[in-house]
mmCIF file of C-alpha atoms and ligand atoms in Angstrom:
data_model
loop_
_atom_site.group_PDB
_atom_site.id
_atom_site.type_symbol
_atom_site.label_atom_id
_atom_site.label_comp_id
_atom_site.label_asym_id
_atom_site.label_seq_id
_atom_site.Cartn_x
_atom_site.Cartn_y
_atom_site.Cartn_z
ATOM 1 C CA GLU A 222 63.626 -2.999 23.344
ATOM 2 C CA THR A 223 64.215 -5.573 26.091
ATOM 3 C CA VAL A 224 61.413 -5.957 28.617
ATOM 4 C CA PHE A 225 62.742 -8.570 30.951
ATOM 5 C CA THR A 226 66.409 -9.505 31.552
ATOM 6 C CA ALA A 227 67.127 -12.309 34.048
ATOM 7 C CA ARG A 228 70.726 -12.987 35.124
ATOM 8 C CA ALA A 229 71.454 -16.219 37.112
ATOM 9 C CA LEU A 230 67.885 -15.921 38.482
ATOM 10 C CA THR A 231 67.505 -18.472 41.320
ATOM 11 C CA LYS A 232 64.535 -19.374 43.553
ATOM 12 C CA THR A 233 64.706 -21.705 46.470
ATOM 13 C CA TYR A 234 61.640 -22.700 48.516
ATOM 14 C CA THR A 235 62.320 -23.627 52.137
ATOM 15 C CA SER A 236 59.721 -25.434 54.184
ATOM 16 C CA GLY A 237 61.224 -26.836 57.471
ATOM 17 C CA GLU A 238 64.309 -28.947 56.745
ATOM 18 C CA THR A 239 63.400 -29.252 53.052
ATOM 19 C CA GLN A 240 64.657 -27.052 50.289
ATOM 20 C CA VAL A 241 63.369 -27.062 46.693
ATOM 21 C CA LEU A 242 65.379 -25.445 43.979
ATOM 22 C CA ALA A 243 62.741 -24.155 41.674
ATOM 23 C CA LEU A 244 64.804 -21.870 39.414
ATOM 24 C CA ARG A 245 68.574 -22.560 38.805
ATOM 25 C CA ASN A 246 70.736 -19.715 37.456
ATOM 26 C CA LEU A 247 68.209 -18.773 34.806
ATOM 27 C CA ASP A 248 69.330 -16.430 32.070
ATOM 28 C CA LEU A 249 66.705 -14.988 29.734
ATOM 29 C CA GLU A 250 65.742 -11.852 27.781
ATOM 30 C CA ILE A 251 62.287 -11.049 26.637
ATOM 31 C CA SER A 252 61.681 -8.442 23.957
ATOM 32 C CA ALA A 253 58.878 -5.980 23.803
ATOM 33 C CA GLY A 254 55.854 -7.257 21.855
ATOM 34 C CA GLU A 255 57.020 -10.905 22.014
ATOM 35 C CA MET A 256 54.627 -13.818 22.522
ATOM 36 C CA VAL A 257 56.471 -16.489 24.454
ATOM 37 C CA VAL A 258 55.139 -19.901 25.535
ATOM 38 C CA LEU A 259 56.547 -21.771 28.605
ATOM 39 C CA LEU A 260 56.447 -25.514 28.329
ATOM 40 C CA GLY A 261 57.772 -28.257 30.384
ATOM 41 C CA PRO A 262 56.807 -30.841 32.968
ATOM 42 C CA SER A 263 55.001 -30.003 36.170
ATOM 43 C CA GLY A 264 57.409 -28.731 38.808
ATOM 44 C CA SER A 265 60.018 -27.500 36.261
ATOM 45 C CA GLY A 266 59.742 -23.771 37.487
ATOM 46 C CA LYS A 267 57.464 -22.162 34.888
ATOM 47 C CA SER A 268 54.941 -20.685 37.508
ATOM 48 C CA THR A 269 57.844 -19.614 39.764
ATOM 49 C CA LEU A 270 59.378 -17.574 36.935
ATOM 50 C CA LEU A 271 55.950 -16.096 36.054
ATOM 51 C CA ASN A 272 55.268 -15.113 39.727
ATOM 52 C CA ILE A 273 58.635 -13.449 40.129
ATOM 53 C CA MET A 274 58.237 -11.635 36.797
ATOM 54 C CA GLY A 275 54.857 -10.451 37.914
ATOM 55 C CA GLY A 276 56.161 -9.189 41.232
ATOM 56 C CA LEU A 277 54.097 -11.656 43.167
ATOM 57 C CA ASP A 278 57.186 -13.319 44.745
ATOM 58 C CA HIS A 279 60.860 -12.638 45.401
ATOM 59 C CA ALA A 280 63.854 -14.427 43.838
ATOM 60 C CA THR A 281 66.398 -15.951 46.181
ATOM 61 C CA SER A 282 69.461 -14.754 44.151
ATOM 62 C CA GLY A 283 70.465 -13.370 40.751
ATOM 63 C CA GLN A 284 68.921 -10.407 39.064
ATOM 64 C CA LEU A 285 65.678 -9.568 37.189
ATOM 65 C CA PHE A 286 65.086 -6.356 35.347
ATOM 66 C CA PHE A 287 61.939 -4.913 34.009
ATOM 67 C CA ARG A 288 63.361 -2.476 31.315
ATOM 68 C CA ASP A 289 65.927 -0.639 33.421
ATOM 69 C CA GLN A 290 64.293 -1.226 36.808
ATOM 70 C CA GLU A 291 65.839 -4.048 38.862
ATOM 71 C CA LEU A 292 62.822 -5.836 40.367
ATOM 72 C CA THR A 293 65.144 -8.040 42.539
ATOM 73 C CA ASN A 294 65.927 -4.854 44.476
ATOM 74 C CA LEU A 295 62.332 -4.024 45.327
ATOM 75 C CA ASP A 296 60.601 -4.716 48.547
ATOM 76 C CA ASP A 297 56.948 -5.806 48.715
ATOM 77 C CA ARG A 298 55.717 -2.225 48.406
ATOM 78 C CA GLY A 299 57.749 -1.589 45.297
ATOM 79 C CA LEU A 300 56.645 -4.828 43.720
ATOM 80 C CA THR A 301 53.103 -3.930 44.363
ATOM 81 C CA ALA A 302 53.510 -0.608 42.614
ATOM 82 C CA TYR A 303 55.359 -2.244 39.740
ATOM 83 C CA ARG A 304 52.615 -4.937 39.424
ATOM 84 C CA ARG A 305 49.815 -2.435 39.441
ATOM 85 C CA GLN A 306 51.306 -0.261 36.681
ATOM 86 C CA HIS A 307 52.847 -2.733 34.413
ATOM 87 C CA VAL A 308 51.446 -6.365 34.784
ATOM 88 C CA GLY A 309 48.221 -8.032 33.895
ATOM 89 C CA PHE A 310 47.623 -11.584 35.109
ATOM 90 C CA VAL A 311 45.438 -14.346 33.669
ATOM 91 C CA PHE A 312 45.168 -17.647 35.758
ATOM 92 C CA GLN A 313 43.523 -20.945 35.086
ATOM 93 C CA PHE A 314 40.504 -19.858 37.257
ATOM 94 C CA TYR A 315 38.777 -16.688 36.318
ATOM 95 C CA ASN A 316 37.998 -15.157 39.795
ATOM 96 C CA LEU A 317 35.154 -13.046 38.411
ATOM 97 C CA ILE A 318 32.833 -11.591 40.918
ATOM 98 C CA PRO A 319 29.548 -13.636 40.526
ATOM 99 C CA SER A 320 27.217 -10.686 41.526
ATOM 100 C CA LEU A 321 28.669 -8.263 38.959
ATOM 101 C CA THR A 322 28.147 -8.371 35.115
ATOM 102 C CA ALA A 323 31.092 -8.843 32.668
ATOM 103 C CA TYR A 324 31.112 -4.981 32.257
ATOM 104 C CA GLU A 325 31.143 -4.388 35.924
ATOM 105 C CA ASN A 326 33.905 -6.920 36.639
ATOM 106 C CA VAL A 327 36.129 -5.094 34.053
ATOM 107 C CA ALA A 328 34.983 -1.568 35.332
ATOM 108 C CA LEU A 329 36.227 -2.477 38.819
ATOM 109 C CA VAL A 330 39.832 -2.435 37.493
ATOM 110 C CA THR A 331 39.425 0.579 35.222
ATOM 111 C CA GLU A 332 38.282 2.657 38.009
ATOM 112 C CA ILE A 333 41.602 2.237 39.785
ATOM 113 C CA SER A 334 43.818 2.721 36.792
ATOM 114 C CA ASP A 335 45.515 5.778 35.326
ATOM 115 C CA HIS A 336 44.956 5.371 31.626
ATOM 116 C CA PRO A 337 42.389 2.656 31.228
ATOM 117 C CA MET A 338 40.364 1.447 28.393
ATOM 118 C CA ARG A 339 36.573 1.827 28.602
ATOM 119 C CA PRO A 340 35.229 -1.589 29.686
ATOM 120 C CA GLU A 341 33.374 -1.991 26.432
ATOM 121 C CA GLU A 342 36.623 -1.450 24.522
ATOM 122 C CA ALA A 343 38.453 -4.138 26.585
ATOM 123 C CA LEU A 344 35.439 -6.562 26.074
ATOM 124 C CA ALA A 345 35.429 -5.858 22.355
ATOM 125 C CA LEU A 346 39.002 -6.896 22.045
ATOM 126 C CA VAL A 347 38.166 -10.377 23.339
ATOM 127 C CA GLY A 348 34.898 -10.528 21.317
ATOM 128 C CA LEU A 349 32.491 -10.184 24.127
ATOM 129 C CA GLU A 350 31.040 -6.783 23.683
ATOM 130 C CA PRO A 351 27.684 -8.281 22.833
ATOM 131 C CA ARG A 352 27.536 -10.212 26.159
ATOM 132 C CA MET A 353 28.860 -7.368 28.334
ATOM 133 C CA HIS A 354 25.786 -7.242 30.508
ATOM 134 C CA HIS A 355 25.702 -10.869 31.256
ATOM 135 C CA PHE A 356 26.669 -12.273 34.727
ATOM 136 C CA PRO A 357 29.547 -14.949 34.991
ATOM 137 C CA ALA A 358 26.931 -17.766 35.518
ATOM 138 C CA GLN A 359 25.298 -16.845 32.055
ATOM 139 C CA LEU A 360 28.637 -17.188 30.392
ATOM 140 C CA SER A 361 30.549 -20.280 29.245
ATOM 141 C CA GLY A 362 33.914 -21.044 30.793
ATOM 142 C CA GLY A 363 35.689 -19.835 27.728
ATOM 143 C CA GLU A 364 33.709 -16.632 27.870
ATOM 144 C CA GLN A 365 34.406 -16.168 31.555
ATOM 145 C CA GLN A 366 38.175 -16.488 30.822
ATOM 146 C CA ARG A 367 37.809 -13.879 28.006
ATOM 147 C CA VAL A 368 36.200 -11.482 30.505
ATOM 148 C CA ALA A 369 39.257 -12.277 32.810
ATOM 149 C CA ILE A 370 41.483 -11.341 29.865
ATOM 150 C CA ALA A 371 39.573 -8.202 29.268
ATOM 151 C CA ARG A 372 39.915 -7.266 32.880
ATOM 152 C CA ALA A 373 43.635 -7.990 32.808
ATOM 153 C CA ILE A 374 44.256 -5.784 29.681
ATOM 154 C CA ALA A 375 41.882 -2.916 30.580
ATOM 155 C CA LYS A 376 44.529 -1.009 32.539
ATOM 156 C CA ARG A 377 46.822 -1.353 29.469
ATOM 157 C CA PRO A 378 49.653 -3.344 31.066
ATOM 158 C CA ASP A 379 53.040 -3.676 29.386
ATOM 159 C CA VAL A 380 53.087 -7.408 30.090
ATOM 160 C CA LEU A 381 50.403 -9.992 30.228
ATOM 161 C CA LEU A 382 51.383 -13.118 32.325
ATOM 162 C CA CYS A 383 49.134 -16.105 31.719
ATOM 163 C CA ASP A 384 49.432 -19.262 33.927
ATOM 164 C CA GLU A 385 47.547 -22.068 32.186
ATOM 165 C CA PRO A 386 44.754 -19.795 30.779
ATOM 166 C CA THR A 387 43.113 -22.713 29.067
ATOM 167 C CA GLY A 388 43.685 -25.342 31.680
ATOM 168 C CA ALA A 389 40.105 -25.498 32.697
ATOM 169 C CA LEU A 390 38.723 -25.491 29.161
ATOM 170 C CA ASP A 391 38.195 -28.079 26.410
ATOM 171 C CA SER A 392 40.516 -27.728 23.371
ATOM 172 C CA LYS A 393 37.925 -26.038 21.170
ATOM 173 C CA THR A 394 37.020 -23.484 23.682
ATOM 174 C CA GLY A 395 40.638 -23.057 24.519
ATOM 175 C CA ILE A 396 41.422 -22.036 21.003
ATOM 176 C CA ARG A 397 39.028 -19.131 21.222
ATOM 177 C CA VAL A 398 40.908 -17.989 24.378
ATOM 178 C CA ILE A 399 44.260 -18.337 22.728
ATOM 179 C CA GLU A 400 42.919 -16.380 19.644
ATOM 180 C CA ALA A 401 41.881 -13.533 22.019
ATOM 181 C CA LEU A 402 45.471 -13.556 23.379
ATOM 182 C CA LEU A 403 46.977 -13.423 19.965
ATOM 183 C CA SER A 404 44.696 -10.703 18.821
ATOM 184 C CA ILE A 405 45.562 -8.583 21.929
ATOM 185 C CA ASN A 406 49.275 -9.205 21.287
ATOM 186 C CA ALA A 407 48.944 -8.072 17.678
ATOM 187 C CA GLN A 408 46.723 -5.128 18.196
ATOM 188 C CA LEU A 409 48.161 -3.684 21.486
ATOM 189 C CA GLY A 410 51.717 -4.974 21.287
ATOM 190 C CA THR A 411 51.438 -6.353 24.785
ATOM 191 C CA THR A 412 54.407 -8.507 25.640
ATOM 192 C CA THR A 413 52.767 -11.967 26.520
ATOM 193 C CA LEU A 414 54.072 -14.936 28.452
ATOM 194 C CA ILE A 415 51.894 -18.086 28.544
ATOM 195 C CA ILE A 416 52.295 -21.296 30.370
ATOM 196 C CA THR A 417 50.254 -23.789 28.520
ATOM 197 C CA HIS A 418 49.948 -27.382 27.364
ATOM 198 C CA ASN A 419 47.762 -26.314 24.452
ATOM 199 C CA ALA A 420 49.560 -27.445 21.322
ATOM 200 C CA SER A 421 47.914 -24.859 19.092
ATOM 201 C CA ILE A 422 49.619 -21.891 20.740
ATOM 202 C CA GLN A 423 53.032 -23.364 20.458
ATOM 203 C CA ASP A 424 52.810 -22.916 16.663
ATOM 204 C CA VAL A 425 51.910 -19.233 16.822
ATOM 205 C CA ALA A 426 54.294 -18.024 19.560
ATOM 206 C CA ASP A 427 57.400 -16.142 18.737
ATOM 207 C CA ARG A 428 59.447 -18.441 20.981
ATOM 208 C CA VAL A 429 58.777 -21.681 23.030
ATOM 209 C CA LEU A 430 60.890 -22.050 26.163
ATOM 210 C CA PHE A 431 61.261 -25.556 27.288
ATOM 211 C CA PHE A 432 61.717 -25.866 31.039
ATOM 212 C CA ALA A 433 63.423 -28.766 32.776
ATOM 213 C CA ASP A 434 64.351 -28.865 36.496
ATOM 214 C CA GLY A 435 64.465 -25.094 37.049
ATOM 215 C CA GLN A 436 66.303 -24.289 33.857
ATOM 216 C CA ILE A 437 65.531 -23.518 30.251
ATOM 217 C CA SER A 438 66.742 -26.547 28.353
ATOM 218 C CA ARG A 439 65.846 -25.565 24.878
ATOM 219 C CA ILE A 440 64.376 -22.635 22.911
ATOM 220 C CA HIS A 441 62.305 -22.969 19.769
ATOM 221 C CA LYS A 442 62.087 -19.837 17.715
ATOM 222 C CA SER A 443 59.373 -19.381 15.166
ATOM 223 C CA GLU A 444 60.700 -17.883 12.025
ATOM 224 C CA VAL A 445 57.330 -17.753 10.436
ATOM 225 C CA ARG A 446 55.729 -15.368 12.894
ATOM 226 C CA ARG A 447 58.703 -13.210 13.007
ATOM 227 C CA THR A 448 58.906 -12.718 9.326
ATOM 228 C CA ALA A 449 55.164 -12.281 8.993
ATOM 229 C CA ALA A 450 55.194 -9.549 11.632
HETATM 230 P P1 ADP B 286 55.688 -25.608 37.188
HETATM 231 O O1 ADP B 286 54.938 -24.240 37.054
HETATM 232 O O2 ADP B 286 56.685 -25.840 36.042
HETATM 233 O O3 ADP B 286 54.765 -26.728 37.457
HETATM 234 P P2 ADP B 286 56.534 -24.508 39.789
HETATM 235 O O4 ADP B 286 57.297 -23.297 39.538
HETATM 236 O O5 ADP B 286 55.069 -24.448 40.260
HETATM 237 O O6 ADP B 286 56.631 -25.444 38.584
HETATM 238 O O7 ADP B 286 57.341 -25.232 40.877
HETATM 239 C C1 ADP B 286 58.751 -25.524 40.773
HETATM 240 C C2 ADP B 286 59.176 -26.227 42.009
HETATM 241 O O8 ADP B 286 59.017 -25.506 43.252
HETATM 242 C C3 ADP B 286 58.305 -27.628 42.285
HETATM 243 O O9 ADP B 286 59.180 -28.552 42.928
HETATM 244 C C4 ADP B 286 57.357 -27.203 43.296
HETATM 245 O O10 ADP B 286 56.862 -28.205 44.202
HETATM 246 C C5 ADP B 286 58.084 -26.084 44.172
HETATM 247 N N1 ADP B 286 57.242 -25.082 44.683
HETATM 248 C C6 ADP B 286 56.501 -24.225 43.937
HETATM 249 N N2 ADP B 286 55.809 -23.343 44.759
HETATM 250 C C7 ADP B 286 56.257 -23.659 46.014
HETATM 251 C C8 ADP B 286 55.934 -23.142 47.411
HETATM 252 N N3 ADP B 286 55.079 -22.032 47.510
HETATM 253 N N4 ADP B 286 56.525 -23.679 48.399
HETATM 254 C C9 ADP B 286 57.381 -24.737 48.236
HETATM 255 N N5 ADP B 286 57.722 -25.293 47.008
HETATM 256 C C10 ADP B 286 57.119 -24.730 45.961
HETATM 257 P P1 ADP B 287 46.656 -5.540 42.852
HETATM 258 O O1 ADP B 287 46.511 -4.985 41.470
HETATM 259 O O2 ADP B 287 45.476 -5.113 43.781
HETATM 260 O O3 ADP B 287 47.975 -5.367 43.525
HETATM 261 P P2 ADP B 287 47.601 -8.174 42.730
HETATM 262 O O4 ADP B 287 48.610 -7.668 41.803
HETATM 263 O O5 ADP B 287 47.768 -8.706 44.091
HETATM 264 O O6 ADP B 287 46.378 -7.132 42.722
HETATM 265 O O7 ADP B 287 46.877 -9.308 41.830
HETATM 266 C C1 ADP B 287 46.640 -9.112 40.514
HETATM 267 C C2 ADP B 287 45.392 -10.017 40.193
HETATM 268 O O8 ADP B 287 45.918 -11.387 40.224
HETATM 269 C C3 ADP B 287 44.334 -9.932 41.137
HETATM 270 O O9 ADP B 287 43.156 -10.013 40.473
HETATM 271 C C4 ADP B 287 44.542 -11.085 42.050
HETATM 272 O O10 ADP B 287 43.344 -11.455 42.676
HETATM 273 C C5 ADP B 287 45.123 -12.111 41.166
HETATM 274 N N1 ADP B 287 45.916 -13.128 41.812
HETATM 275 C C6 ADP B 287 47.141 -12.874 42.357
HETATM 276 N N2 ADP B 287 47.688 -14.079 42.807
HETATM 277 C C7 ADP B 287 46.991 -15.073 42.370
HETATM 278 C C8 ADP B 287 47.009 -16.495 42.381
HETATM 279 N N3 ADP B 287 47.922 -17.090 42.944
HETATM 280 N N4 ADP B 287 45.878 -17.183 41.862
HETATM 281 C C9 ADP B 287 44.888 -16.505 41.378
HETATM 282 N N5 ADP B 287 44.656 -15.084 41.305
HETATM 283 C C10 ADP B 287 45.737 -14.385 41.751
#
């Protein structure tokens, strides 16, 4: 099953007289359950693509489908409904509410979802059940990011979009976060797209997409993981 289909997807940012072509006629298909890494220099369009796939921003031209639904036809309201139902986000910064425990931070999301996990279930998936009554300040950066991941998956999204999830972490802590993402992908089958510079995840992804200047310049496919799966 194909989850995302992009056809000649293009994004231009305009500020005053200046125009920036952030995505140029991008064609791409993402299959259900895939773990895909987006690599490339700063400014090559990775975040722009993730934001459009997540319904946080509109494309300028071209088409993007989520399954059979054309996202590029939706207005803000339609995109919000799509996002709430189907998409989980993980960003570089965790955005946890400091006055709430890990459990309560996750529970905030599960209260407004249709078929959520129990917060302890989501936290167990990232290995944090033993610390679920800690406050963010009592957790390390990597643990806080794992709470943010638990929060993102608790509503059982179809896709998990991660923009530099280990960007604020040292490499050893970052690996634990990546292991949590891999484990979720394996156990729940959540289609996962990750922008990262972390070399260890490139080896375990199904595909690595190399971005250059608003286009995908090269794709590396992992045969190992596909045949192992
Ligand atoms: P990456 O994630 O690969 O670093 P981005 O998608 O963030 O790349 O950016 C692609 C291009 O679009 C860059 O030239 C960037 O400066 C520009 N850009 C991104 N967001 C905006 C914005 N909100 N307004 C104007 N230009 C933007
Ligand atoms: P909702 O589910 O209420 O519609 P959004 O879809 O707007 O929420 O956002 C999903 C999550 O991603 C929220 O936790 C929001 O705070 C966070 N978020 C959205 N955009 C950004 C961003 N650019 N940087 C950090 N967090 C963001």
